[in-house]
Structures are given as structure tokens and as C-alpha cells.
Coordinates of C-alpha atoms in Angstrom, one line a residue:
M1 CA -13.6 48.0 2.5
S2 CA -13.1 50.0 5.6
V3 CA -9.7 51.3 6.9
N4 CA -9.6 52.7 10.2
G5 CA -9.0 56.3 10.8
N6 CA -5.6 55.8 12.7
L7 CA -4.1 53.8 10.0
A8 CA -5.5 56.1 7.2
E9 CA -3.7 58.9 9.1
R10 CA -0.5 56.9 9.5
V11 CA -0.5 56.0 5.8
Q12 CA -0.9 59.7 4.8
Q13 CA 2.1 60.7 6.9
E14 CA 4.3 58.1 6.0
S15 CA 3.3 58.1 2.0
A16 CA 4.0 61.9 2.2
F17 CA 7.6 61.5 3.0
L18 CA 8.3 58.8 0.7
A19 CA 6.6 61.0 -2.0
G20 CA 9.0 63.6 -1.1
V21 CA 12.1 61.2 -1.4
V22 CA 10.9 60.2 -5.2
S23 CA 10.5 64.0 -6.2
A24 CA 13.8 64.5 -4.7
V25 CA 15.4 61.8 -6.7
E26 CA 13.8 62.9 -9.6
N27 CA 15.3 66.3 -9.3
V28 CA 18.7 64.3 -10.0
V29 CA 17.6 61.4 -12.1
V30 CA 15.4 62.0 -15.3
G31 CA 12.9 59.3 -16.3
Q32 CA 13.3 56.7 -13.9
R33 CA 10.3 56.9 -11.8
P34 CA 9.3 53.2 -12.1
L35 CA 12.7 52.2 -10.8
I36 CA 12.8 54.6 -8.0
E37 CA 9.5 53.3 -6.8
R38 CA 10.8 49.5 -7.1
I39 CA 13.9 50.4 -4.9
L40 CA 11.6 52.0 -2.3
V41 CA 9.3 48.9 -2.5
A42 CA 12.3 46.5 -1.9
L43 CA 13.2 48.9 1.0
L44 CA 9.9 48.9 2.5
S45 CA 9.4 45.2 2.1
N46 CA 12.8 44.2 3.4
G47 CA 13.7 42.4 0.0
H48 CA 16.5 43.0 -2.6
L49 CA 16.5 44.2 -6.3
L50 CA 18.0 42.9 -9.2
I51 CA 18.1 45.3 -12.5
E52 CA 18.8 44.3 -15.8
G53 CA 19.7 47.2 -18.1
V54 CA 22.1 48.3 -20.5
P55 CA 25.1 50.6 -19.2
G56 CA 24.7 54.3 -18.9
L57 CA 21.1 54.3 -17.8
A58 CA 22.1 56.3 -14.5
K59 CA 21.5 53.2 -12.3
T60 CA 24.4 53.9 -10.0
T61 CA 23.7 57.7 -9.8
L62 CA 20.1 56.9 -8.7
V63 CA 21.2 54.6 -6.1
K64 CA 23.7 57.0 -4.5
T65 CA 21.3 59.9 -4.5
L66 CA 18.6 57.6 -2.8
A67 CA 21.1 56.7 -0.1
S68 CA 22.1 60.6 0.4
L69 CA 18.5 61.3 0.9
I70 CA 17.9 58.7 3.4
D71 CA 21.3 59.3 5.0
A72 CA 22.3 55.8 4.9
R73 CA 25.6 54.3 4.2
F74 CA 26.1 53.2 0.6
Q75 CA 28.6 51.1 -1.1
R76 CA 29.2 50.0 -4.7
I77 CA 31.2 47.0 -5.8
Q78 CA 32.4 46.2 -9.3
F79 CA 31.9 42.4 -9.4
T80 CA 34.7 40.8 -11.5
P81 CA 35.7 37.2 -12.3
D82 CA 38.7 37.5 -9.9
L83 CA 36.6 38.9 -7.0
L84 CA 37.1 36.7 -3.8
P85 CA 34.5 36.4 -0.9
A86 CA 36.9 38.2 1.3
D87 CA 36.8 41.2 -0.9
L88 CA 33.0 41.3 -0.1
L89 CA 32.7 40.1 3.3
G90 CA 36.0 41.2 4.9
T91 CA 38.8 39.0 6.4
L92 CA 40.8 38.4 9.6
V93 CA 44.2 40.3 9.6
Y94 CA 47.1 39.2 11.7
N95 CA 48.3 41.8 14.3
P96 CA 52.1 40.7 14.9
R97 CA 52.4 43.4 17.9
E98 CA 49.6 41.6 19.7
G99 CA 50.2 38.1 18.3
D100 CA 46.3 37.9 17.4
F101 CA 43.9 38.3 14.6
T102 CA 41.6 41.2 14.1
T103 CA 38.5 41.3 11.8
R104 CA 38.5 43.7 9.0
K105 CA 34.9 44.1 7.9
G106 CA 34.3 44.6 4.2
P107 CA 32.1 46.7 2.3
I108 CA 29.1 44.5 2.7
F109 CA 28.5 46.2 6.2
T110 CA 26.4 48.9 4.8
N111 CA 22.8 49.9 4.2
I112 CA 22.5 49.9 0.4
L113 CA 24.8 47.7 -1.5
L114 CA 25.0 48.3 -5.2
A115 CA 26.4 45.0 -6.8
D116 CA 27.3 46.0 -10.3
E117 CA 27.4 43.3 -13.1
I118 CA 26.8 40.6 -10.4
N119 CA 26.9 38.0 -12.9
R120 CA 30.5 38.4 -13.7
A121 CA 31.4 37.1 -10.2
P122 CA 32.2 33.3 -9.8
A123 CA 29.7 31.1 -7.6
K124 CA 31.7 31.2 -4.5
V125 CA 31.3 35.0 -4.4
H126 CA 27.3 34.5 -5.0
S127 CA 27.3 31.9 -2.2
A128 CA 28.8 34.5 0.4
L129 CA 26.5 37.0 -0.7
L130 CA 23.3 34.4 -0.3
E131 CA 24.1 34.3 3.3
A132 CA 23.8 38.3 3.8
M133 CA 20.8 38.5 1.5
E134 CA 18.8 35.7 3.3
E135 CA 20.2 35.9 7.0
R136 CA 21.0 39.5 7.3
Q137 CA 24.5 38.5 8.7
V138 CA 27.8 37.5 7.6
T139 CA 30.3 34.9 8.7
I140 CA 34.0 35.6 8.9
S141 CA 35.9 32.6 9.8
D142 CA 33.9 31.2 13.0
S143 CA 32.1 34.5 14.1
S144 CA 28.8 35.7 12.6
Y145 CA 28.1 39.6 12.4
P146 CA 24.8 40.9 12.1
L147 CA 24.2 43.6 9.2
S148 CA 22.6 47.0 9.8
E149 CA 19.1 47.8 9.0
P150 CA 17.8 48.7 6.5
F151 CA 20.0 46.4 4.3
L152 CA 19.1 46.4 0.7
V153 CA 21.3 44.7 -2.2
M154 CA 20.5 46.4 -5.5
A155 CA 22.3 44.3 -8.1
T156 CA 22.8 44.9 -12.0
Q157 CA 23.5 42.8 -14.9
N158 CA 24.0 43.6 -18.5
P159 CA 21.4 41.9 -20.9
I160 CA 23.7 42.2 -23.9
E161 CA 27.1 41.4 -23.1
Q162 CA 27.5 37.8 -21.8
E163 CA 31.1 36.8 -22.4
G164 CA 32.9 36.1 -19.3
T165 CA 29.8 36.1 -17.0
Y166 CA 28.3 33.3 -14.6
P167 CA 24.4 32.8 -14.5
L168 CA 23.2 33.4 -11.4
P169 CA 22.1 30.1 -9.4
E170 CA 18.2 29.7 -9.3
A171 CA 18.4 29.9 -5.6
Q172 CA 20.0 33.3 -5.5
M173 CA 17.7 34.5 -8.3
D174 CA 14.8 33.7 -6.0
R175 CA 16.3 35.6 -3.0
F176 CA 15.7 38.9 -5.1
M177 CA 12.2 40.1 -4.5
L178 CA 12.1 42.0 -7.7
K179 CA 13.7 41.9 -11.0
A180 CA 13.2 45.3 -12.9
K181 CA 14.0 45.7 -16.6
V182 CA 15.0 49.3 -17.4
G183 CA 14.9 50.5 -21.0
Y184 CA 16.2 53.7 -22.7
P185 CA 14.5 57.1 -21.7
S186 CA 12.0 58.7 -24.1
R187 CA 13.1 61.5 -26.3
A188 CA 11.8 64.3 -24.0
D189 CA 13.6 62.7 -21.1
E190 CA 16.9 62.4 -23.0
L191 CA 16.7 66.0 -23.7
E192 CA 16.3 67.0 -20.5
I193 CA 19.1 64.6 -19.4
M194 CA 21.4 66.3 -22.1
R195 CA 20.6 69.7 -20.8
R196 CA 21.2 68.9 -17.2
T197 CA 24.5 66.9 -17.7
A198 CA 26.1 67.6 -20.9
R199 CA 29.0 69.5 -19.3
T200 CA 32.7 68.4 -18.6
S201 CA 32.0 68.9 -14.7
R202 CA 29.2 67.2 -13.2
S203 CA 28.4 67.1 -9.6
F204 CA 25.2 65.5 -7.9
S205 CA 24.5 66.2 -4.5
A206 CA 21.3 65.6 -2.2
A207 CA 20.9 66.8 1.1
P208 CA 19.6 63.9 3.9
L209 CA 15.8 64.3 3.8
I210 CA 15.0 61.3 6.2
H211 CA 16.7 58.7 8.4
P212 CA 17.1 55.0 8.1
D213 CA 14.9 54.9 11.1
D214 CA 12.1 56.5 9.0
I215 CA 12.2 53.6 6.5
L216 CA 12.0 51.0 9.4
R217 CA 9.1 52.8 10.7
A218 CA 7.3 52.7 7.1
R219 CA 8.2 48.9 7.0
A220 CA 6.4 48.2 10.3
L221 CA 3.3 50.1 8.6
V222 CA 3.5 47.9 5.5
D223 CA 2.2 44.9 7.5
D224 CA -0.9 46.7 8.5
I225 CA -2.0 47.5 4.9
Y226 CA -5.4 45.7 4.1
L227 CA -5.3 43.0 1.8
D228 CA -8.8 41.8 0.9
P229 CA -9.2 37.7 0.5
K230 CA -10.4 38.4 -3.0
I231 CA -7.1 40.1 -3.7
E232 CA -5.3 37.0 -1.7
K233 CA -7.1 34.6 -4.1
Y234 CA -6.0 36.8 -7.1
I235 CA -2.3 36.5 -6.1
L236 CA -2.6 32.5 -5.5
D237 CA -4.3 32.1 -8.9
L238 CA -1.3 33.9 -10.5
V239 CA 1.3 32.2 -8.8
L240 CA -0.4 28.6 -8.9
A241 CA -0.8 29.0 -12.7
T242 CA 3.0 29.0 -13.2
R243 CA 3.0 25.6 -11.5
D244 CA -0.2 24.1 -13.0
P245 CA -1.3 25.9 -15.9
E246 CA -4.1 23.5 -17.1
S247 CA -6.0 23.7 -14.0
Y248 CA -6.1 27.5 -14.0
G249 CA -7.2 27.7 -17.7
F250 CA -3.7 28.2 -19.4
A251 CA -3.6 24.8 -21.2
D252 CA -1.7 26.6 -23.9
L253 CA 1.0 27.6 -21.8
A254 CA 1.4 24.0 -19.9
G255 CA 4.3 22.8 -22.4
L256 CA 6.0 26.0 -22.3
I257 CA 6.7 26.3 -18.3
A258 CA 9.5 23.8 -17.0
Y259 CA 9.3 25.3 -13.5
G260 CA 6.9 27.6 -11.7
A261 CA 7.1 30.0 -8.8
S262 CA 7.7 28.8 -5.4
P263 CA 5.8 30.0 -2.5
R264 CA 8.1 32.8 -1.7
A265 CA 6.4 34.5 -4.8
S266 CA 3.0 34.4 -3.0
I267 CA 4.6 35.8 0.1
Y268 CA 6.6 38.6 -1.7
L269 CA 3.6 39.4 -4.0
C270 CA 1.5 40.2 -0.9
I271 CA 4.3 42.1 0.8
A272 CA 5.3 44.2 -2.3
S273 CA 1.6 45.0 -3.1
R274 CA 1.1 46.4 0.3
A275 CA 4.3 48.2 -0.1
L276 CA 3.2 49.7 -3.4
A277 CA -0.1 50.8 -1.9
L278 CA 1.6 52.7 0.9
L279 CA 3.7 54.8 -1.8
R280 CA 0.3 55.2 -3.6
G281 CA -1.0 56.7 -0.1
R282 CA -3.6 53.9 0.5
G283 CA -4.0 51.8 3.4
Y284 CA -5.3 49.0 1.2
V285 CA -4.5 47.0 -1.7
V286 CA -6.1 47.3 -5.0
P287 CA -5.8 44.8 -7.9
Q288 CA -4.0 47.3 -9.9
D289 CA -1.1 47.1 -7.3
V290 CA -0.6 43.5 -7.9
K291 CA -0.8 43.8 -11.5
E292 CA 1.9 46.6 -11.4
I293 CA 4.5 44.9 -9.4
G294 CA 3.6 41.2 -10.3
P295 CA 5.9 40.9 -13.4
D296 CA 8.8 42.3 -11.7
L297 CA 8.2 39.7 -9.0
L298 CA 7.6 36.6 -11.4
R299 CA 9.6 37.1 -14.5
H300 CA 13.0 35.6 -12.7
R301 CA 11.1 32.8 -10.9
I302 CA 9.7 31.1 -13.9
I303 CA 12.0 28.5 -16.0
V304 CA 10.7 28.1 -19.6
S305 CA 11.1 24.8 -21.3
Y306 CA 13.0 23.5 -24.3
E307 CA 9.6 23.7 -26.2
A308 CA 9.3 27.5 -25.2
D309 CA 12.7 28.1 -26.4
A310 CA 12.1 26.2 -29.7
Q311 CA 9.0 28.5 -30.3
G312 CA 10.6 31.7 -29.5
V313 CA 8.4 32.2 -26.5
G314 CA 10.1 33.9 -23.5
V315 CA 9.3 34.4 -20.0
E316 CA 8.1 37.9 -20.7
G317 CA 5.5 36.7 -23.1
I318 CA 4.0 34.2 -20.4
V319 CA 4.1 36.5 -17.6
E320 CA 1.9 38.8 -20.0
E321 CA -0.5 36.1 -20.8
L322 CA -0.7 35.1 -17.1
F323 CA -1.7 38.8 -16.3
S324 CA -3.9 39.7 -19.0
R325 CA -6.1 36.4 -18.8
T326 CA -6.4 35.8 -14.9
E327 CA -9.7 37.1 -13.7
V328 CA -9.3 40.4 -11.7
P329 CA -11.4 40.5 -8.4

């Protein structure tokens, strides 16, 4: 494996400032390094991120801090059952003095959008968000408006409180590059959180470290990260095994998967692995990059069968089996 000197030097420069961003976020948010890295992978990959976790795990604080460090525009929208597409996208406002309509843009015109409890909004709002996520544009009346770059949708959903929620359509789930699961902090991390934040007045501030253009420059470098043909085969084996388990040595999983991952999973897994390699300061992808980011990329793209539900087998167990038993190059 050979990486030319120019690429190695560029990777070293870009990974250094990315590591500085990670460290700066950790000065504010304790114990969430995997999530910080997943957000940066999504930013570098021009993708979006869905987070599943209980309330109170500093998800909003983390994203606001990261947006401040990147000097990017940030908007948070609380999704509710009565939310309308116009509340998200914007609308036309009649101007009686001029006798015409002007466009009032909504909160989606930002760099980083936090869609809090996205599964509480109805399907028409999801449909409006889908165009922005996929096409990077918004249509208001008969006009389309491009969104600024970088543009990241980070959505959250609560895994334990399902009353009054609307399950996300499979098409929209597939548009999220990653689905990360956030758990409770360790005892040591929670003690540090208590010491930092257990006070009546709390203020979090983060001075800008980089500019959005730095993210776009690093994003261009992601495409140059070397991906060996053996690792390409490894990625294909993982994804195709979700569609045809028997042909890839997973006969015991054949009846447990109703629908496997689409070709978008193969594409995203290549890009996300490259982005993670850049974060690690390497100009090439290693199998560990695929194994580390792969579960976050596949868990929301596999639909289990009724037989799996009857046996109490969840998608997490299936993904774990795929990664533990697929031959690593």
C-alpha cells in the first residue's frame, strides 16, 4: 500500500484541525467522543445523521458547540404533531403595499439543522425535509432555493416514548447516512459532568476554530483517501449478505431478514470509511474503519422479518453477526 507524499501531507494537515475540533468539543461535552466523530464523518461525507437516545444526553449542547467551533449557522427545530411544512421551509407572505408576495425563508436555511424528536412530525413534514436532505434545495411555491454548504441534518428520536409518534418512512431512513445509538455515560464521565454543570447558572461558549470552507476543503480530500480493492470486496460482502444471506455463509439469518440494504449502503460505507480514515490521520482505509462505522450505517437499512420478531432477534444482533463472521481482508 502506497500513499503519495502530497496526499500524506494534506491528510496530516486536515486531520490535525479536525482533531482540534474534537478536543474543543470534549472541553464542553463529556464522554461523547464516538458521537462527535460520527457528526464529523457525516459532515465530511456530505451525509446526514440520525441519533437514537434518551433525553438528557447533551445532544443539543454538542451540536450547538460544534456549530460554534465551525463558525456555522445552527438552527434547532422541535418537531411536533402540529408542525407544518411551512414552519420548516418558509412561506410566501403577501405585501399589501406592493401588492405582491415575498418569500420568507424558514429555519431549514442553515448549515447545521437539529431536528429534535423527528418522529413526532407527520408525513407531510418528512416529505418536505426529504427534498432538502437529498437535493440540497427547498421548493417554496413554484421556486426552488439552493441550501448553503455544508448542510447537515442531525435528527434525534426517543427510543422509549413512542406515544404520539410517526415512524419514519423507509425512504427517509435510507437518506440518513448514519444512525448512531447514544447510551448513558460511564460513572467517571457522569462524575465529571456533575462537577462541570451542577450549578444554577450554566453558560457554554466556544470560539470559532475553523470556517465552513475548511470542512468543504477536507470533504474534497475524502475522495482521495485510498480504498484497496480487498476492502471494496469486504464492503460488498457485508452489504450483499444482508440481501442474500445464504450465498454468503449466513444460512441461519436467511429467514430473519425481510429486506436488506440498498446499493446506497455500499456507496455510503465507502465514503464514511474514507472520512473516518481522514479523522484518524491516514491516507488509506483499513478494515477496522469499516468495522467501526459499518454498524451505524447498516442498522437502519435492514428490515427484520416476522420470524425474527417471533424469535426475539433484533437488527442489532443481525448486524453483529454479519461483522463478526464476514471474512476480514
